[in-house]
Amino acid sequence: MADKLITYLININWQIQNIALASIVVLMVCLLHFMIFYLYYKGRIEKKRNKWRMISDMLISKAIFFEDQRDEIEDEILASVTTAAKKLTDNRHFRIFIAEELMSAKKNISGGSSDSLKDFYLQLGLEQYALRNLASRKWYVKAKAIQELTTMHVGEFVDQLHAYTNDKNDHVRMEAQAAMVQFNGFDGLDFLDTITYPISNWQQIKLLQLLSQQPPSNIDISKWFSSANSSVVIFALKLARNYHRFELHDAIAACLDNEDPQVRLEAIHCLNEIYTDETSDHFIARFLREDIKHQLAMTKVMQTVGTDRDKLFLLDLLTYDNDELKLHAARALANTGRDGLGSLEEYSKKSDQAIGKILMHIKGEKAA
Amino acid sequence: MSWQTFILHIFTYGILLYSMILLLCYLLIGAFSIMETRSYLHKNSFTDYRVLASSAEAPSMSILAPAYNEGATIIENVRSLLSLHYNNLEVIIINDGSKDDSLEQLIKAYNLYKVDFFVNQQIKTKPVRGVYRSHNPVYRKLIVVDKENGGKADALNVGVNIARNDYFVCIDVDCVLEQDALLKLAKPFLETSNQRVIAAGGVVRIANGCEIEGGRLVKVNLPKQFLPRIQTLEYIRAFLLSRMAWTKLNGLLLISGAFGAFDREIVIACGGYNTNTVGEDMELVVRMRRYMEERDEPYKVAFIPDPLCWTEAPSSFKILGRQRNRWTRGTIETLRFHKKMFFNPRYGILGMLSYPYWFFFEFLAPIIEFFGTVGIIIYFFTYAVNWQAIMIMIGVVCIGILYSIFAIMMEVLTYNQYKKRKEILSLVMVAILEPFVFHPFVVWSAVVGNFDLWRKNNSWGEMERKGFVANKKA
């Protein structure tokens, strides 16, 4: 049987091998040609981009430097450049190029010059292409269109963009949420009422950065503490912390009972900034229910929020069988009340060697 | 049919079958790599890393850089690490009982003093002799640890114990990082909400021939020497194709020891780096994955194709042989430690795909190739010229070249670090020469590695580095 199979394979083998080898060689040659062609094509595109850069540079420099001082001749030149650019917008590569150049300039300037850039953008009709791209099936085309309309501050389409704040694609969602904040400031956060998809940490950082450019606002944050979407609660906690919303202390402390461990952890971090004399009581009441990660976080925060009343609790933590917990507890104790360090020194005299080393470590930190 | 012919045919068709499966793997790796790289590039076009650079919300990171007898370059290398763009950062240099004056140099250059430091031994290590900090507030990020010699894994474990941040980045102290490398590496940890990113790696490139000034990469050049040049191609192939493809499948088993970021909590829960293997980087990733699988926790090992780290490649066959020998032993040891996962559906992709791939195509490939070649030579001289086997060999070599050319094409289409056409053509030439000049040596080193492991030779194999001083612009 094996004999027959091998004989059969031998007969067909030569032809297959020859064909396979020839195919591989042809593929290799094709790949090489493709690479050479690609490099050539890239060179050509680069040459074209250099030409287009002259047009974009002229448009942008006119917008930035001669906004109020253009004379008739300059206006004429500008009009002819704009017309030439408009003709080129049929070319997809040019549209992408000019939109990128205008966006990049718009990000770095403000005031009247910035408005002129938006005017050029509208004169070239680029917003219509962006709107068309919103309907694209490709997420990156859609997200880019949202980014473009936002950066160029084409506010007429805000309602249309709002629909994408809960899009199934995270990047489309991210751009739409960022758009809302850029157009409407803190009021733009109303998408938090309805979104069902999580907001990633990356997106939270981005939104906080965008909000930092807006004038502070006293919007109602506490409503988001009860959101079913944990990431919304976490983001709201970050908002409360960053904007020092001390009046929300009790609502934040209530988040220590949230089912999601990530929310509880964020609430602990938040209470490091927003605390009262009672904050440590909230921690102590929940301490034994928590896992070690949360216990460590609470003990760390006790350095800031701890009071004389917490000394016994912190001394008790020094008896736990976890060196990291001991270190944080000792640090908290040393920073607590009138003579925290003294209490720690007193305790170290009657305890094991590890506490002695921890004491030295903390003394060193304090001296530094 | 005689028994010799029968064995010859079994041998020939066995090799043919193996080659066909390998070819299929290459095709799939190529396809997955394209998908993952495209997706990454699109996503990256929406990323502004300046947001992370200026944010207090950026995850805190500790750089762990073990150093052993690095006195010649340590001051410059530490300076380079301290200049990285990242907000919440500490740089921990672990002097692993160097016999040279590395520590004294560091103390002098950075105005260090010994501090009372309580080292929480969450992972057991060799004793720490001292922890040093700088009097100069400019170097407040810097911590230097002096410990008894215990090897790279032990030094990294000390770093993990001392680090205070949520994530740590392990790095070979002589590597040169891109200024925004940490920003790029931090991003994967922030992106996902439904699974925990336990580790992230970036592309390591060859720095030989590049211009480096003050610990920073100024200009990328293709290495002039043949061996580093061929390794440039090898690294492009490994990082841009293989690792990207495995990332797509969430089956990546290796984050390079030269540069990778890890979730400190998970590393400690897993027991840290294994000091009983020379492949501690791969072993840690496999153990972390296994830990997550056994707890049924959703997780991911991320990898980004940006060139973030530049390292010096061996330029002599002697050093290269030692390095490859060690890599082979590390792979086998890791596979042996975790043999429970071999085709074990309990471990999902890890057990059913990643582990078997490494077993058959990373561990067994050089052995099969070696004995296959020896077999063909023996038959050539003793029985008859087996043209079929030779044709298969030619086919395999051609596929290898094709795969390399494909990798070069991916490089040109994506990051295009080597801008001159001459350099690209040179890489293509290298791709054609590699199977005849370089590859047999790598196979031989792997076979020797197998033999050394069997003889219980577990030496690290010193890597003599020339440093980047020679590459500095005049």
mmCIF file of N, CA, C and O in Angstrom, chain B residues 133-194:
data_model
loop_
_atom_site.group_PDB
_atom_site.id
_atom_site.type_symbol
_atom_site.label_atom_id
_atom_site.label_comp_id
_atom_site.label_asym_id
_atom_site.label_seq_id
_atom_site.Cartn_x
_atom_site.Cartn_y
_atom_site.Cartn_z
ATOM 1 N N ARG B 133 20.537 56.980 46.023
ATOM 2 C CA ARG B 133 19.772 58.049 45.369
ATOM 3 C C ARG B 133 20.685 59.250 45.180
ATOM 4 O O ARG B 133 21.750 59.316 45.809
ATOM 5 N N SER B 134 20.243 60.183 44.374
ATOM 6 C CA SER B 134 21.107 61.324 44.077
ATOM 7 C C SER B 134 20.798 62.521 44.983
ATOM 8 O O SER B 134 19.641 62.774 45.305
ATOM 9 N N HIS B 135 21.858 63.236 45.359
ATOM 10 C CA HIS B 135 21.665 64.493 46.077
ATOM 11 C C HIS B 135 21.085 65.544 45.140
ATOM 12 O O HIS B 135 20.447 66.475 45.580
ATOM 13 N N ASN B 136 21.373 65.372 43.854
ATOM 14 C CA ASN B 136 20.954 66.359 42.866
ATOM 15 C C ASN B 136 19.490 66.141 42.469
ATOM 16 O O ASN B 136 19.146 65.089 41.925
ATOM 17 N N PRO B 137 18.620 67.119 42.716
ATOM 18 C CA PRO B 137 17.185 66.921 42.401
ATOM 19 C C PRO B 137 16.915 66.669 40.919
ATOM 20 O O PRO B 137 15.878 66.111 40.568
ATOM 21 N N VAL B 138 17.866 67.053 40.066
ATOM 22 C CA VAL B 138 17.688 66.804 38.624
ATOM 23 C C VAL B 138 17.580 65.293 38.361
ATOM 24 O O VAL B 138 16.879 64.851 37.448
ATOM 25 N N TYR B 139 18.261 64.515 39.202
ATOM 26 C CA TYR B 139 18.269 63.054 39.015
ATOM 27 C C TYR B 139 17.334 62.358 40.008
ATOM 28 O O TYR B 139 17.595 61.233 40.427
ATOM 29 N N ARG B 140 16.268 63.038 40.405
ATOM 30 C CA ARG B 140 15.383 62.446 41.425
ATOM 31 C C ARG B 140 14.713 61.154 40.935
ATOM 32 O O ARG B 140 14.286 60.337 41.736
ATOM 33 N N LYS B 141 14.625 60.990 39.612
ATOM 34 C CA LYS B 141 14.008 59.771 39.070
ATOM 35 C C LYS B 141 14.899 58.547 39.266
ATOM 36 O O LYS B 141 14.469 57.418 39.115
ATOM 37 N N LEU B 142 16.180 58.800 39.533
ATOM 38 C CA LEU B 142 17.167 57.709 39.493
ATOM 39 C C LEU B 142 17.304 56.970 40.830
ATOM 40 O O LEU B 142 17.433 57.596 41.887
ATOM 41 N N ILE B 143 17.283 55.646 40.756
ATOM 42 C CA ILE B 143 17.601 54.796 41.909
ATOM 43 C C ILE B 143 18.655 53.793 41.428
ATOM 44 O O ILE B 143 18.467 53.166 40.381
ATOM 45 N N VAL B 144 19.737 53.684 42.157
ATOM 46 C CA VAL B 144 20.755 52.689 41.794
ATOM 47 C C VAL B 144 20.793 51.637 42.898
ATOM 48 O O VAL B 144 20.862 51.975 44.085
ATOM 49 N N VAL B 145 20.701 50.388 42.499
ATOM 50 C CA VAL B 145 20.704 49.295 43.464
ATOM 51 C C VAL B 145 21.978 48.489 43.263
ATOM 52 O O VAL B 145 22.315 48.131 42.130
ATOM 53 N N ASP B 146 22.659 48.224 44.378
ATOM 54 C CA ASP B 146 23.853 47.384 44.297
ATOM 55 C C ASP B 146 23.516 46.050 44.964
ATOM 56 O O ASP B 146 23.033 46.026 46.098
ATOM 57 N N LYS B 147 23.733 44.959 44.267
ATOM 58 C CA LYS B 147 23.384 43.641 44.805
ATOM 59 C C LYS B 147 24.460 42.613 44.497
ATOM 60 O O LYS B 147 25.324 42.846 43.641
ATOM 61 N N GLU B 148 24.344 41.493 45.181
ATOM 62 C CA GLU B 148 25.268 40.392 44.888
ATOM 63 C C GLU B 148 24.932 39.801 43.533
ATOM 64 O O GLU B 148 23.765 39.763 43.147
ATOM 65 N N ASN B 149 25.953 39.319 42.837
ATOM 66 C CA ASN B 149 25.727 38.781 41.494
ATOM 67 C C ASN B 149 24.788 37.574 41.527
ATOM 68 O O ASN B 149 24.956 36.667 42.328
ATOM 69 N N GLY B 150 23.788 37.620 40.650
ATOM 70 C CA GLY B 150 22.828 36.506 40.605
ATOM 71 C C GLY B 150 22.280 36.290 39.217
ATOM 72 O O GLY B 150 21.355 35.507 39.026
ATOM 73 N N GLY B 151 22.796 37.029 38.256
ATOM 74 C CA GLY B 151 22.323 36.882 36.880
ATOM 75 C C GLY B 151 21.225 37.889 36.558
ATOM 76 O O GLY B 151 20.694 38.570 37.452
ATOM 77 N N LYS B 152 20.921 37.942 35.256
ATOM 78 C CA LYS B 152 19.980 38.960 34.778
ATOM 79 C C LYS B 152 18.594 38.817 35.420
ATOM 80 O O LYS B 152 17.990 39.805 35.848
ATOM 81 N N ALA B 153 18.096 37.576 35.483
ATOM 82 C CA ALA B 153 16.746 37.360 36.009
ATOM 83 C C ALA B 153 16.670 37.802 37.472
ATOM 84 O O ALA B 153 15.702 38.450 37.888
ATOM 85 N N ASP B 154 17.695 37.470 38.246
ATOM 86 C CA ASP B 154 17.719 37.840 39.659
ATOM 87 C C ASP B 154 17.774 39.369 39.812
ATOM 88 O O ASP B 154 17.090 39.939 40.662
ATOM 89 N N ALA B 155 18.586 40.000 38.972
ATOM 90 C CA ALA B 155 18.686 41.464 39.027
ATOM 91 C C ALA B 155 17.337 42.099 38.697
ATOM 92 O O ALA B 155 16.914 43.062 39.348
ATOM 93 N N LEU B 156 16.656 41.552 37.703
ATOM 94 C CA LEU B 156 15.343 42.098 37.347
ATOM 95 C C LEU B 156 14.350 41.900 38.491
ATOM 96 O O LEU B 156 13.524 42.772 38.768
ATOM 97 N N ASN B 157 14.449 40.752 39.173
ATOM 98 C CA ASN B 157 13.550 40.513 40.306
ATOM 99 C C ASN B 157 13.772 41.527 41.422
ATOM 100 O O ASN B 157 12.816 41.981 42.049
ATOM 101 N N VAL B 158 15.035 41.879 41.647
ATOM 102 C CA VAL B 158 15.330 42.927 42.643
ATOM 103 C C VAL B 158 14.654 44.230 42.204
ATOM 104 O O VAL B 158 14.021 44.926 43.005
ATOM 105 N N GLY B 159 14.772 44.526 40.928
ATOM 106 C CA GLY B 159 14.139 45.739 40.392
ATOM 107 C C GLY B 159 12.630 45.712 40.589
ATOM 108 O O GLY B 159 12.031 46.718 40.973
ATOM 109 N N VAL B 160 12.027 44.547 40.353
ATOM 110 C CA VAL B 160 10.571 44.420 40.521
ATOM 111 C C VAL B 160 10.213 44.671 41.994
ATOM 112 O O VAL B 160 9.226 45.347 42.302
ATOM 113 N N ASN B 161 11.012 44.150 42.911
ATOM 114 C CA ASN B 161 10.758 44.360 44.342
ATOM 115 C C ASN B 161 10.860 45.825 44.732
ATOM 116 O O ASN B 161 10.097 46.309 45.565
ATOM 117 N N ILE B 162 11.810 46.506 44.126
ATOM 118 C CA ILE B 162 12.062 47.894 44.532
ATOM 119 C C ILE B 162 11.131 48.888 43.833
ATOM 120 O O ILE B 162 10.763 49.906 44.402
ATOM 121 N N ALA B 163 10.715 48.539 42.619
ATOM 122 C CA ALA B 163 9.865 49.456 41.839
ATOM 123 C C ALA B 163 8.580 49.773 42.600
ATOM 124 O O ALA B 163 8.022 48.925 43.289
ATOM 125 N N ARG B 164 8.131 51.026 42.457
ATOM 126 C CA ARG B 164 6.908 51.421 43.167
ATOM 127 C C ARG B 164 5.741 51.613 42.212
ATOM 128 O O ARG B 164 4.624 51.874 42.639
ATOM 129 N N ASN B 165 6.022 51.517 40.928
ATOM 130 C CA ASN B 165 4.976 51.862 39.966
ATOM 131 C C ASN B 165 4.183 50.645 39.465
ATOM 132 O O ASN B 165 4.581 49.507 39.673
ATOM 133 N N ASP B 166 3.069 50.959 38.795
ATOM 134 C CA ASP B 166 2.163 49.891 38.360
ATOM 135 C C ASP B 166 2.770 49.035 37.248
ATOM 136 O O ASP B 166 2.483 47.853 37.133
ATOM 137 N N TYR B 167 3.577 49.658 36.412
ATOM 138 C CA TYR B 167 4.174 48.934 35.289
ATOM 139 C C TYR B 167 5.687 49.092 35.335
ATOM 140 O O TYR B 167 6.188 50.107 35.817
ATOM 141 N N PHE B 168 6.375 48.087 34.843
ATOM 142 C CA PHE B 168 7.821 48.272 34.715
ATOM 143 C C PHE B 168 8.259 47.906 33.303
ATOM 144 O O PHE B 168 7.606 47.102 32.625
ATOM 145 N N VAL B 169 9.321 48.563 32.907
ATOM 146 C CA VAL B 169 9.886 48.310 31.579
ATOM 147 C C VAL B 169 11.272 47.733 31.794
ATOM 148 O O VAL B 169 12.116 48.369 32.421
ATOM 149 N N CYS B 170 11.494 46.523 31.310
ATOM 150 C CA CYS B 170 12.840 45.979 31.439
ATOM 151 C C CYS B 170 13.613 46.337 30.174
ATOM 152 O O CYS B 170 13.048 46.345 29.072
ATOM 153 N N ILE B 171 14.849 46.675 30.367
ATOM 154 C CA ILE B 171 15.634 47.115 29.219
ATOM 155 C C ILE B 171 17.086 46.724 29.427
ATOM 156 O O ILE B 171 17.581 46.720 30.552
ATOM 157 N N ASP B 172 17.757 46.360 28.347
ATOM 158 C CA ASP B 172 19.202 46.149 28.421
ATOM 159 C C ASP B 172 19.823 47.535 28.507
ATOM 160 O O ASP B 172 19.509 48.400 27.679
ATOM 161 N N VAL B 173 20.687 47.722 29.477
ATOM 162 C CA VAL B 173 21.158 49.074 29.762
ATOM 163 C C VAL B 173 21.891 49.710 28.572
ATOM 164 O O VAL B 173 21.948 50.919 28.433
ATOM 165 N N ASP B 174 22.407 48.879 27.685
ATOM 166 C CA ASP B 174 23.150 49.439 26.548
ATOM 167 C C ASP B 174 22.278 49.700 25.330
ATOM 168 O O ASP B 174 22.771 50.081 24.281
ATOM 169 N N CYS B 175 20.979 49.500 25.461
ATOM 170 C CA CYS B 175 20.100 49.786 24.323
ATOM 171 C C CYS B 175 19.838 51.286 24.231
ATOM 172 O O CYS B 175 19.881 51.989 25.227
ATOM 173 N N VAL B 176 19.526 51.724 23.025
ATOM 174 C CA VAL B 176 19.159 53.123 22.841
ATOM 175 C C VAL B 176 17.668 53.172 22.543
ATOM 176 O O VAL B 176 17.189 52.507 21.629
ATOM 177 N N LEU B 177 16.950 53.946 23.345
ATOM 178 C CA LEU B 177 15.499 54.027 23.145
ATOM 179 C C LEU B 177 15.151 55.292 22.380
ATOM 180 O O LEU B 177 15.809 56.319 22.531
ATOM 181 N N GLU B 178 14.078 55.203 21.593
ATOM 182 C CA GLU B 178 13.536 56.406 20.967
ATOM 183 C C GLU B 178 12.984 57.265 22.098
ATOM 184 O O GLU B 178 12.526 56.735 23.114
ATOM 185 N N GLN B 179 12.991 58.575 21.931
ATOM 186 C CA GLN B 179 12.568 59.472 23.005
ATOM 187 C C GLN B 179 11.117 59.233 23.445
ATOM 188 O O GLN B 179 10.781 59.403 24.601
ATOM 189 N N ASP B 180 10.276 58.841 22.477
ATOM 190 C CA ASP B 180 8.863 58.642 22.822
ATOM 191 C C ASP B 180 8.522 57.159 23.025
ATOM 192 O O ASP B 180 7.359 56.778 23.009
ATOM 193 N N ALA B 181 9.549 56.344 23.223
ATOM 194 C CA ALA B 181 9.321 54.893 23.313
ATOM 195 C C ALA B 181 8.366 54.531 24.449
ATOM 196 O O ALA B 181 7.474 53.686 24.272
ATOM 197 N N LEU B 182 8.521 55.180 25.592
ATOM 198 C CA LEU B 182 7.673 54.822 26.730
ATOM 199 C C LEU B 182 6.229 55.263 26.515
ATOM 200 O O LEU B 182 5.295 54.581 26.931
ATOM 201 N N LEU B 183 6.070 56.404 25.873
ATOM 202 C CA LEU B 183 4.705 56.874 25.590
ATOM 203 C C LEU B 183 3.984 55.867 24.702
ATOM 204 O O LEU B 183 2.829 55.526 24.926
ATOM 205 N N LYS B 184 4.724 55.390 23.695
ATOM 206 C CA LYS B 184 4.115 54.434 22.768
ATOM 207 C C LYS B 184 3.845 53.103 23.450
ATOM 208 O O LYS B 184 2.839 52.447 23.182
ATOM 209 N N LEU B 185 4.737 52.708 24.326
ATOM 210 C CA LEU B 185 4.581 51.415 24.987
ATOM 211 C C LEU B 185 3.492 51.461 26.070
ATOM 212 O O LEU B 185 2.900 50.443 26.396
ATOM 213 N N ALA B 186 3.255 52.653 26.600
ATOM 214 C CA ALA B 186 2.237 52.779 27.661
ATOM 215 C C ALA B 186 0.830 52.699 27.083
ATOM 216 O O ALA B 186 -0.101 52.254 27.763
ATOM 217 N N LYS B 187 0.688 53.119 25.842
ATOM 218 C CA LYS B 187 -0.651 53.230 25.265
ATOM 219 C C LYS B 187 -1.454 51.923 25.285
ATOM 220 O O LYS B 187 -2.617 51.939 25.661
ATOM 221 N N PRO B 188 -0.860 50.785 24.883
ATOM 222 C CA PRO B 188 -1.670 49.549 24.887
ATOM 223 C C PRO B 188 -2.287 49.237 26.247
ATOM 224 O O PRO B 188 -3.377 48.665 26.321
ATOM 225 N N PHE B 189 -1.616 49.649 27.342
ATOM 226 C CA PHE B 189 -2.155 49.369 28.669
ATOM 227 C C PHE B 189 -3.407 50.203 28.963
ATOM 228 O O PHE B 189 -4.156 49.903 29.879
ATOM 229 N N LEU B 190 -3.581 51.269 28.190
ATOM 230 C CA LEU B 190 -4.696 52.184 28.458
ATOM 231 C C LEU B 190 -5.874 51.965 27.521
ATOM 232 O O LEU B 190 -6.945 52.492 27.734
ATOM 233 N N GLU B 191 -5.631 51.208 26.458
ATOM 234 C CA GLU B 191 -6.615 51.159 25.379
ATOM 235 C C GLU B 191 -7.802 50.236 25.613
ATOM 236 O O GLU B 191 -8.882 50.502 25.142
ATOM 237 N N THR B 192 -7.546 49.127 26.284
ATOM 238 C CA THR B 192 -8.618 48.140 26.355
ATOM 239 C C THR B 192 -9.339 48.214 27.695
ATOM 240 O O THR B 192 -8.728 48.453 28.728
ATOM 241 N N SER B 193 -10.648 47.996 27.635
ATOM 242 C CA SER B 193 -11.430 48.032 28.867
ATOM 243 C C SER B 193 -11.908 46.638 29.246
ATOM 244 O O SER B 193 -12.213 46.371 30.401
ATOM 245 N N ASN B 194 -11.997 45.756 28.248
ATOM 246 C CA ASN B 194 -12.593 44.452 28.527
ATOM 247 C C ASN B 194 -11.569 43.347 28.761
ATOM 248 O O ASN B 194 -11.925 42.205 29.029
#
